[in-house]
Amino acid sequence: MNIPDDDLSIPFISEQDEKDLKFGVENDVDAIFASFVRRPEDIRDMRKILAKYGNPNIPIFAKIENPEGVRKIEDIVKEADGVMVARGDLGDEIPPEQVPLVQRRIIKLCRQAGKPVITATQMLDSMTTHPRPTRAEVSDVATAIDESSDCVMLSGESASGQYPVEAVSMQASIARAMESELPYENMAKEAYDCSDHTVNDAIANSIANTALLINAQLIFNFTQTGKSTKRISKARPCCPIISITNNRKVALESGWLWGVYAHLISTTMPDFIEEMEAIALKIARDLGVKEGSRIIIAGGTPTGAGKTNFMRIVTTPVISDID
């Protein structure tokens, strides 16, 4: 039932919701997506319950699906770990012509905060029953990417549709096409302008700008907490980011960040730049990066949280030089 014009007074978390949160903690889920978030207190209340059962650090994504959530979106973004623009129910709760404006605003707020934002629902809806999307659907996906969504998500198209593989392939194809034409230099500047202007922010911005200038094929970032990877992703570099960590949770949580691919290592994090370079070159070689390509390596020495303090440009050697 949708009641668009009323702020509901019923509790956000039901008895069943608490049982579900307890189940999530007991089974070590990677993230929780909270439907119909209305206010920042909803997220805080969820964290209290997660803490009660032993893990307050599970990432919480707020699904924005009602007018109250839209009105309080700035405070919700501050409190949540990420946001989903859930356009299906949102389009029932607010006038449909307002949905694109709300989508753009939410994406911008999340981008400024450096938090992942997922645009979802009815992206390629016709592919539930047809092998090709409409032109309007293609434009819809392209717009979400142009506005800087971290993720674009399919729903029924891949969950119960007749052409799930084709839908995923089409979504990825649209993303690749759009990403080849984005204004990367402007995006990096925007990210830095809305940052705290710390040394770490400057390094992330420099990495993104340098990747564009030298046509880097990959960025390798060594991280223990994932924070530096988030900052680099926020700057929207023009090439993929390989986030190297020995922390499984950090690796999993990087999956919904723009352009990030996690690489989990089983050893301790390397302390020296030369060690990091050797690891990065091996991964680049395994990924098929061509000889003579440029890659960027970033990290901290000595290793530790908040220690990101260097960026190195490396040209991949010929195979005989590696061997």
Short mmCIF file of C-alpha atoms in Angstrom, two decimals:
data_model
loop_
_atom_site.label_atom_id
_atom_site.label_comp_id
_atom_site.label_asym_id
_atom_site.label_seq_id
_atom_site.Cartn_x
_atom_site.Cartn_y
_atom_site.Cartn_z
CA MET A 1 0.00 0.00 0.00
CA ASN A 2 1.33 3.45 -0.97
CA ILE A 3 0.30 6.57 0.96
CA PRO A 4 2.20 9.30 -0.90
CA ASP A 5 1.11 12.40 0.99
CA ASP A 6 1.47 11.25 4.60
CA ASP A 7 4.46 10.86 6.93
CA LEU A 8 3.82 7.56 8.67
CA SER A 9 4.08 7.31 12.44
CA ILE A 10 4.41 3.53 12.56
CA PRO A 11 7.77 2.18 13.81
CA PHE A 12 10.36 1.68 11.09
CA ILE A 13 11.66 -1.60 12.53
CA SER A 14 9.14 -4.36 13.15
CA GLU A 15 9.58 -7.45 15.29
CA GLN A 16 10.25 -9.47 12.14
CA ASP A 17 12.80 -6.88 11.00
CA GLU A 18 14.76 -7.36 14.22
CA LYS A 19 14.74 -11.11 13.69
CA ASP A 20 16.06 -10.57 10.17
CA LEU A 21 18.83 -8.29 11.42
CA LYS A 22 19.79 -10.88 14.03
CA PHE A 23 19.91 -13.50 11.26
CA GLY A 24 22.16 -11.20 9.24
CA VAL A 25 24.63 -10.82 12.09
CA GLU A 26 24.66 -14.54 12.85
CA ASN A 27 25.33 -15.36 9.19
CA ASP A 28 27.89 -12.61 8.60
CA VAL A 29 26.07 -10.98 5.68
CA ASP A 30 28.03 -8.55 3.52
CA ALA A 31 25.47 -5.73 3.60
CA ILE A 32 21.91 -4.83 4.54
CA PHE A 33 19.55 -2.95 2.22
CA ALA A 34 16.87 -1.13 4.20
CA SER A 35 13.59 -0.50 2.37
CA PHE A 36 11.53 2.68 2.72
CA VAL A 37 14.02 4.56 4.88
CA ARG A 38 12.30 7.73 6.03
CA ARG A 39 14.79 9.45 8.30
CA PRO A 40 18.39 9.14 9.54
CA GLU A 41 17.13 7.76 12.86
CA ASP A 42 16.00 4.65 10.98
CA ILE A 43 19.62 3.85 10.13
CA ARG A 44 20.80 4.60 13.67
CA ASP A 45 18.11 2.32 15.11
CA MET A 46 19.25 -0.48 12.82
CA ARG A 47 22.85 -0.04 13.97
CA LYS A 48 21.76 -0.32 17.60
CA ILE A 49 20.09 -3.64 16.86
CA LEU A 50 23.13 -4.87 14.92
CA ALA A 51 25.30 -3.87 17.89
CA LYS A 52 22.95 -5.69 20.23
CA TYR A 53 23.62 -8.91 18.33
CA GLY A 54 27.34 -8.36 17.97
CA ASN A 55 28.19 -6.52 14.74
CA PRO A 56 27.32 -2.83 14.29
CA ASN A 57 29.70 -2.52 11.32
CA ILE A 58 27.67 -4.32 8.65
CA PRO A 59 27.21 -1.75 5.85
CA ILE A 60 23.67 -0.39 5.57
CA PHE A 61 22.28 0.87 2.27
CA ALA A 62 19.23 3.12 2.47
CA LYS A 63 16.63 2.51 -0.22
CA ILE A 64 14.91 5.81 -0.97
CA GLU A 65 11.31 5.03 -1.88
CA ASN A 66 9.06 7.67 -0.32
CA PRO A 67 8.61 11.47 -0.04
CA GLU A 68 9.85 11.67 3.55
CA GLY A 69 13.06 9.89 2.61
CA VAL A 70 13.52 12.32 -0.28
CA ARG A 71 13.00 15.34 1.98
CA LYS A 72 15.55 14.07 4.50
CA ILE A 73 17.99 12.64 1.99
CA GLU A 74 20.95 14.82 3.03
CA ASP A 75 20.85 13.52 6.61
CA ILE A 76 20.19 9.96 5.44
CA VAL A 77 23.26 10.06 3.18
CA LYS A 78 25.38 11.16 6.15
CA GLU A 79 24.16 8.24 8.25
CA ALA A 80 24.03 5.40 5.72
CA ASP A 81 26.97 3.57 4.15
CA GLY A 82 25.36 3.86 0.72
CA VAL A 83 22.07 4.62 -1.01
CA MET A 84 19.88 2.90 -3.55
CA VAL A 85 17.63 4.98 -5.78
CA ALA A 86 14.75 2.50 -5.82
CA ARG A 87 12.72 4.05 -8.59
CA GLY A 88 9.85 1.56 -8.71
CA ASP A 89 8.15 2.37 -5.42
CA LEU A 90 9.55 5.90 -5.52
CA GLY A 91 7.62 6.48 -8.76
CA ASP A 92 4.42 5.40 -6.99
CA GLU A 93 5.06 7.70 -4.04
CA ILE A 94 6.05 10.90 -5.89
CA PRO A 95 4.98 12.29 -9.29
CA PRO A 96 6.81 10.31 -11.99
CA GLU A 97 8.21 13.45 -13.61
CA GLN A 98 10.00 14.18 -10.32
CA VAL A 99 11.83 10.83 -10.25
CA PRO A 100 14.67 11.87 -12.63
CA LEU A 101 15.26 15.04 -10.61
CA VAL A 102 15.35 13.13 -7.33
CA GLN A 103 17.65 10.53 -8.88
CA ARG A 104 20.11 13.20 -10.01
CA ARG A 105 20.08 14.90 -6.61
CA ILE A 106 20.67 11.67 -4.68
CA ILE A 107 23.53 10.64 -6.95
CA LYS A 108 25.15 14.05 -6.54
CA LEU A 109 24.85 13.97 -2.74
CA CYS A 110 26.36 10.48 -2.55
CA ARG A 111 29.16 11.47 -4.89
CA GLN A 112 29.99 14.49 -2.72
CA ALA A 113 29.98 12.29 0.39
CA GLY A 114 32.11 9.62 -1.28
CA LYS A 115 29.48 6.95 -0.65
CA PRO A 116 28.30 4.39 -3.21
CA VAL A 117 24.98 4.96 -4.92
CA ILE A 118 23.04 2.33 -6.84
CA THR A 119 20.43 3.25 -9.44
CA ALA A 120 17.87 0.48 -9.79
CA THR A 121 14.47 -0.71 -11.00
CA GLN A 122 12.97 -0.87 -14.50
CA MET A 123 16.27 -0.07 -16.18
CA LEU A 124 15.81 -2.56 -19.03
CA ASP A 125 12.30 -3.64 -18.10
CA SER A 126 11.23 -4.69 -21.58
CA MET A 127 14.05 -7.28 -21.62
CA THR A 128 12.02 -9.30 -19.14
CA THR A 129 10.17 -10.60 -22.19
CA HIS A 130 12.12 -9.27 -25.20
CA PRO A 131 15.72 -9.91 -26.30
CA ARG A 132 16.47 -6.22 -26.95
CA PRO A 133 15.71 -3.08 -24.91
CA THR A 134 13.88 0.00 -26.09
CA ARG A 135 15.91 3.06 -27.04
CA ALA A 136 14.40 4.91 -24.09
CA GLU A 137 15.66 2.23 -21.69
CA VAL A 138 19.16 2.46 -23.14
CA SER A 139 19.06 6.23 -22.61
CA ASP A 140 17.85 5.70 -19.05
CA VAL A 141 20.80 3.47 -18.18
CA ALA A 142 23.18 5.85 -19.94
CA THR A 143 21.82 8.80 -17.96
CA ALA A 144 22.36 7.01 -14.65
CA ILE A 145 25.99 6.39 -15.62
CA ASP A 146 26.47 9.93 -16.93
CA GLU A 147 25.18 11.24 -13.59
CA SER A 148 27.91 9.16 -11.88
CA SER A 149 26.10 6.20 -10.35
CA ASP A 150 28.50 3.70 -8.81
CA CYS A 151 26.26 0.82 -9.86
CA VAL A 152 23.29 0.24 -12.15
CA MET A 153 21.22 -2.72 -11.04
CA LEU A 154 18.82 -5.03 -12.83
CA SER A 155 15.85 -6.56 -11.03
CA GLY A 156 13.21 -8.69 -12.71
CA GLU A 157 15.15 -8.64 -15.96
CA SER A 158 17.77 -11.00 -14.54
CA ALA A 159 15.84 -12.50 -11.60
CA SER A 160 12.87 -13.89 -13.50
CA GLY A 161 13.09 -12.61 -17.06
CA GLN A 162 13.38 -14.66 -20.23
CA TYR A 163 16.69 -13.06 -21.28
CA PRO A 164 18.78 -12.65 -18.11
CA VAL A 165 22.21 -13.08 -19.74
CA GLU A 166 21.34 -10.74 -22.60
CA ALA A 167 20.06 -8.12 -20.13
CA VAL A 168 23.26 -8.19 -18.07
CA SER A 169 25.36 -8.06 -21.24
CA MET A 170 23.38 -5.09 -22.57
CA GLN A 171 23.66 -3.21 -19.27
CA ALA A 172 27.43 -3.73 -19.25
CA SER A 173 27.71 -2.71 -22.90
CA ILE A 174 25.90 0.57 -22.25
CA ALA A 175 28.17 1.25 -19.27
CA ARG A 176 31.32 0.68 -21.32
CA ALA A 177 30.09 2.95 -24.10
CA MET A 178 29.25 5.77 -21.71
CA GLU A 179 32.46 5.44 -19.72
CA SER A 180 34.50 5.96 -22.90
CA GLU A 181 33.15 9.52 -23.20
CA LEU A 182 32.85 10.83 -19.64
CA PRO A 183 34.50 14.17 -18.66
CA TYR A 184 37.06 12.58 -16.34
CA GLU A 185 39.12 15.71 -15.71
CA ASN A 186 36.04 17.62 -14.56
CA MET A 187 34.88 14.71 -12.42
CA ALA A 188 38.21 14.57 -10.57
CA LYS A 189 38.09 18.31 -9.93
CA GLU A 190 34.53 18.09 -8.61
CA ALA A 191 35.54 15.27 -6.26
CA TYR A 192 38.41 17.30 -4.83
CA ASP A 193 36.36 20.49 -4.54
CA CYS A 194 33.82 18.75 -2.28
CA SER A 195 36.47 16.93 -0.21
CA ASP A 196 38.19 17.96 3.03
CA HIS A 197 41.32 18.87 1.01
CA THR A 198 43.53 16.52 3.01
CA VAL A 199 46.80 15.05 1.74
CA ASN A 200 44.94 11.80 1.09
CA ASP A 201 42.32 13.65 -0.96
CA ALA A 202 45.09 15.35 -2.96
CA ILE A 203 46.77 12.00 -3.65
CA ALA A 204 43.49 10.48 -4.85
CA ASN A 205 42.87 13.46 -7.12
CA SER A 206 46.42 13.29 -8.47
CA ILE A 207 46.05 9.59 -9.22
CA ALA A 208 42.88 10.21 -11.25
CA ASN A 209 44.41 13.12 -13.16
CA THR A 210 47.66 11.26 -13.81
CA ALA A 211 45.80 8.21 -15.10
CA LEU A 212 44.13 10.43 -17.69
CA LEU A 213 47.33 12.22 -18.68
CA ILE A 214 49.40 9.07 -19.22
CA ASN A 215 46.57 6.85 -20.47
CA ALA A 216 47.11 4.39 -17.62
CA GLN A 217 45.67 0.93 -18.10
CA LEU A 218 45.19 0.14 -14.41
CA ILE A 219 45.51 1.70 -10.97
CA PHE A 220 46.78 -0.62 -8.22
CA ASN A 221 45.93 0.58 -4.73
CA PHE A 222 47.21 -1.22 -1.62
CA THR A 223 44.83 -0.72 1.29
CA GLN A 224 44.03 -2.19 4.69
CA THR A 225 40.80 -0.31 5.45
CA GLY A 226 39.49 0.45 1.96
CA LYS A 227 39.30 4.19 2.64
CA SER A 228 41.96 5.13 0.10
CA THR A 229 40.20 3.02 -2.53
CA LYS A 230 36.98 4.91 -1.82
CA ARG A 231 38.76 8.24 -2.26
CA ILE A 232 40.30 7.19 -5.57
CA SER A 233 36.95 5.84 -6.78
CA LYS A 234 35.28 9.12 -5.80
CA ALA A 235 37.70 10.94 -8.14
CA ARG A 236 36.35 8.81 -11.02
CA PRO A 237 39.59 7.82 -12.80
CA CYS A 238 39.46 6.80 -16.45
CA CYS A 239 40.74 3.25 -15.88
CA PRO A 240 39.91 0.38 -13.51
CA ILE A 241 41.16 0.36 -9.91
CA ILE A 242 42.59 -2.90 -8.56
CA SER A 243 42.16 -2.68 -4.79
CA ILE A 244 44.70 -4.99 -3.15
CA THR A 245 44.04 -5.99 0.44
CA ASN A 246 44.38 -8.90 2.84
CA ASN A 247 41.07 -8.05 4.53
CA ARG A 248 38.14 -10.07 3.17
CA LYS A 249 35.52 -7.57 4.34
CA VAL A 250 37.37 -4.68 2.71
CA ALA A 251 37.59 -6.67 -0.52
CA LEU A 252 33.87 -7.46 -0.52
CA GLU A 253 32.81 -3.91 0.29
CA SER A 254 34.81 -2.48 -2.60
CA GLY A 255 32.59 -4.33 -5.06
CA TRP A 256 29.95 -1.61 -5.25
CA LEU A 257 32.42 1.25 -5.80
CA TRP A 258 32.87 2.88 -9.21
CA GLY A 259 35.48 1.07 -11.28
CA VAL A 260 36.90 -1.05 -8.44
CA TYR A 261 37.95 -4.69 -8.65
CA ALA A 262 39.18 -6.27 -5.43
CA HIS A 263 42.23 -8.52 -5.26
CA LEU A 264 42.50 -10.43 -1.99
CA ILE A 265 45.97 -11.55 -0.94
CA SER A 266 46.61 -14.19 1.70
CA THR A 267 49.87 -12.70 2.99
CA THR A 268 50.51 -9.68 5.17
CA MET A 269 50.43 -6.34 3.38
CA PRO A 270 53.80 -5.44 1.82
CA ASP A 271 55.86 -2.77 3.58
CA PHE A 272 58.08 -1.64 0.73
CA ILE A 273 57.27 0.00 -2.59
CA GLU A 274 59.37 -2.56 -4.46
CA GLU A 275 57.25 -5.38 -3.02
CA MET A 276 54.07 -3.62 -4.07
CA GLU A 277 55.44 -3.07 -7.55
CA ALA A 278 56.27 -6.76 -7.92
CA ILE A 279 52.75 -7.77 -6.87
CA ALA A 280 51.14 -5.20 -9.17
CA LEU A 281 53.22 -6.26 -12.16
CA LYS A 282 52.34 -9.92 -11.64
CA ILE A 283 48.61 -9.10 -11.48
CA ALA A 284 48.91 -6.88 -14.55
CA ARG A 285 50.62 -9.70 -16.41
CA ASP A 286 47.95 -12.20 -15.33
CA LEU A 287 45.25 -9.79 -16.55
CA GLY A 288 46.86 -9.56 -19.96
CA VAL A 289 48.11 -5.98 -19.78
CA LYS A 290 50.33 -5.43 -22.81
CA GLU A 291 54.06 -4.85 -22.57
CA GLY A 292 54.94 -1.16 -22.50
CA SER A 293 51.63 -0.14 -20.91
CA ARG A 294 51.59 2.30 -18.04
CA ILE A 295 50.12 1.47 -14.66
CA ILE A 296 49.87 3.46 -11.45
CA ILE A 297 50.72 2.01 -8.04
CA ALA A 298 49.54 3.72 -4.85
CA GLY A 299 49.83 2.85 -1.18
CA GLY A 300 51.54 3.69 2.04
CA THR A 301 54.92 2.97 3.51
CA PRO A 302 55.20 1.94 6.24
CA THR A 303 51.98 -0.02 5.92
CA GLY A 304 49.10 1.06 8.14
CA ALA A 305 45.67 2.65 8.23
CA GLY A 306 45.75 6.21 6.93
CA LYS A 307 49.29 5.80 5.59
CA THR A 308 48.67 6.39 1.87
CA ASN A 309 51.60 8.59 0.90
CA PHE A 310 52.90 7.64 -2.53
CA MET A 311 52.00 7.19 -6.16
CA ARG A 312 54.34 5.52 -8.64
CA ILE A 313 54.06 5.27 -12.42
CA VAL A 314 55.41 2.01 -13.85
CA THR A 315 55.76 0.82 -17.43
CA THR A 316 55.07 -2.88 -17.74
CA PRO A 317 58.25 -4.65 -18.88
CA VAL A 318 58.62 -7.32 -21.51
CA ILE A 319 58.05 -10.83 -20.18
CA SER A 320 61.75 -11.72 -20.29
CA ASP A 321 62.48 -8.79 -17.98
CA ILE A 322 59.97 -10.11 -15.43
CA ASP A 323 61.23 -13.67 -15.64
#
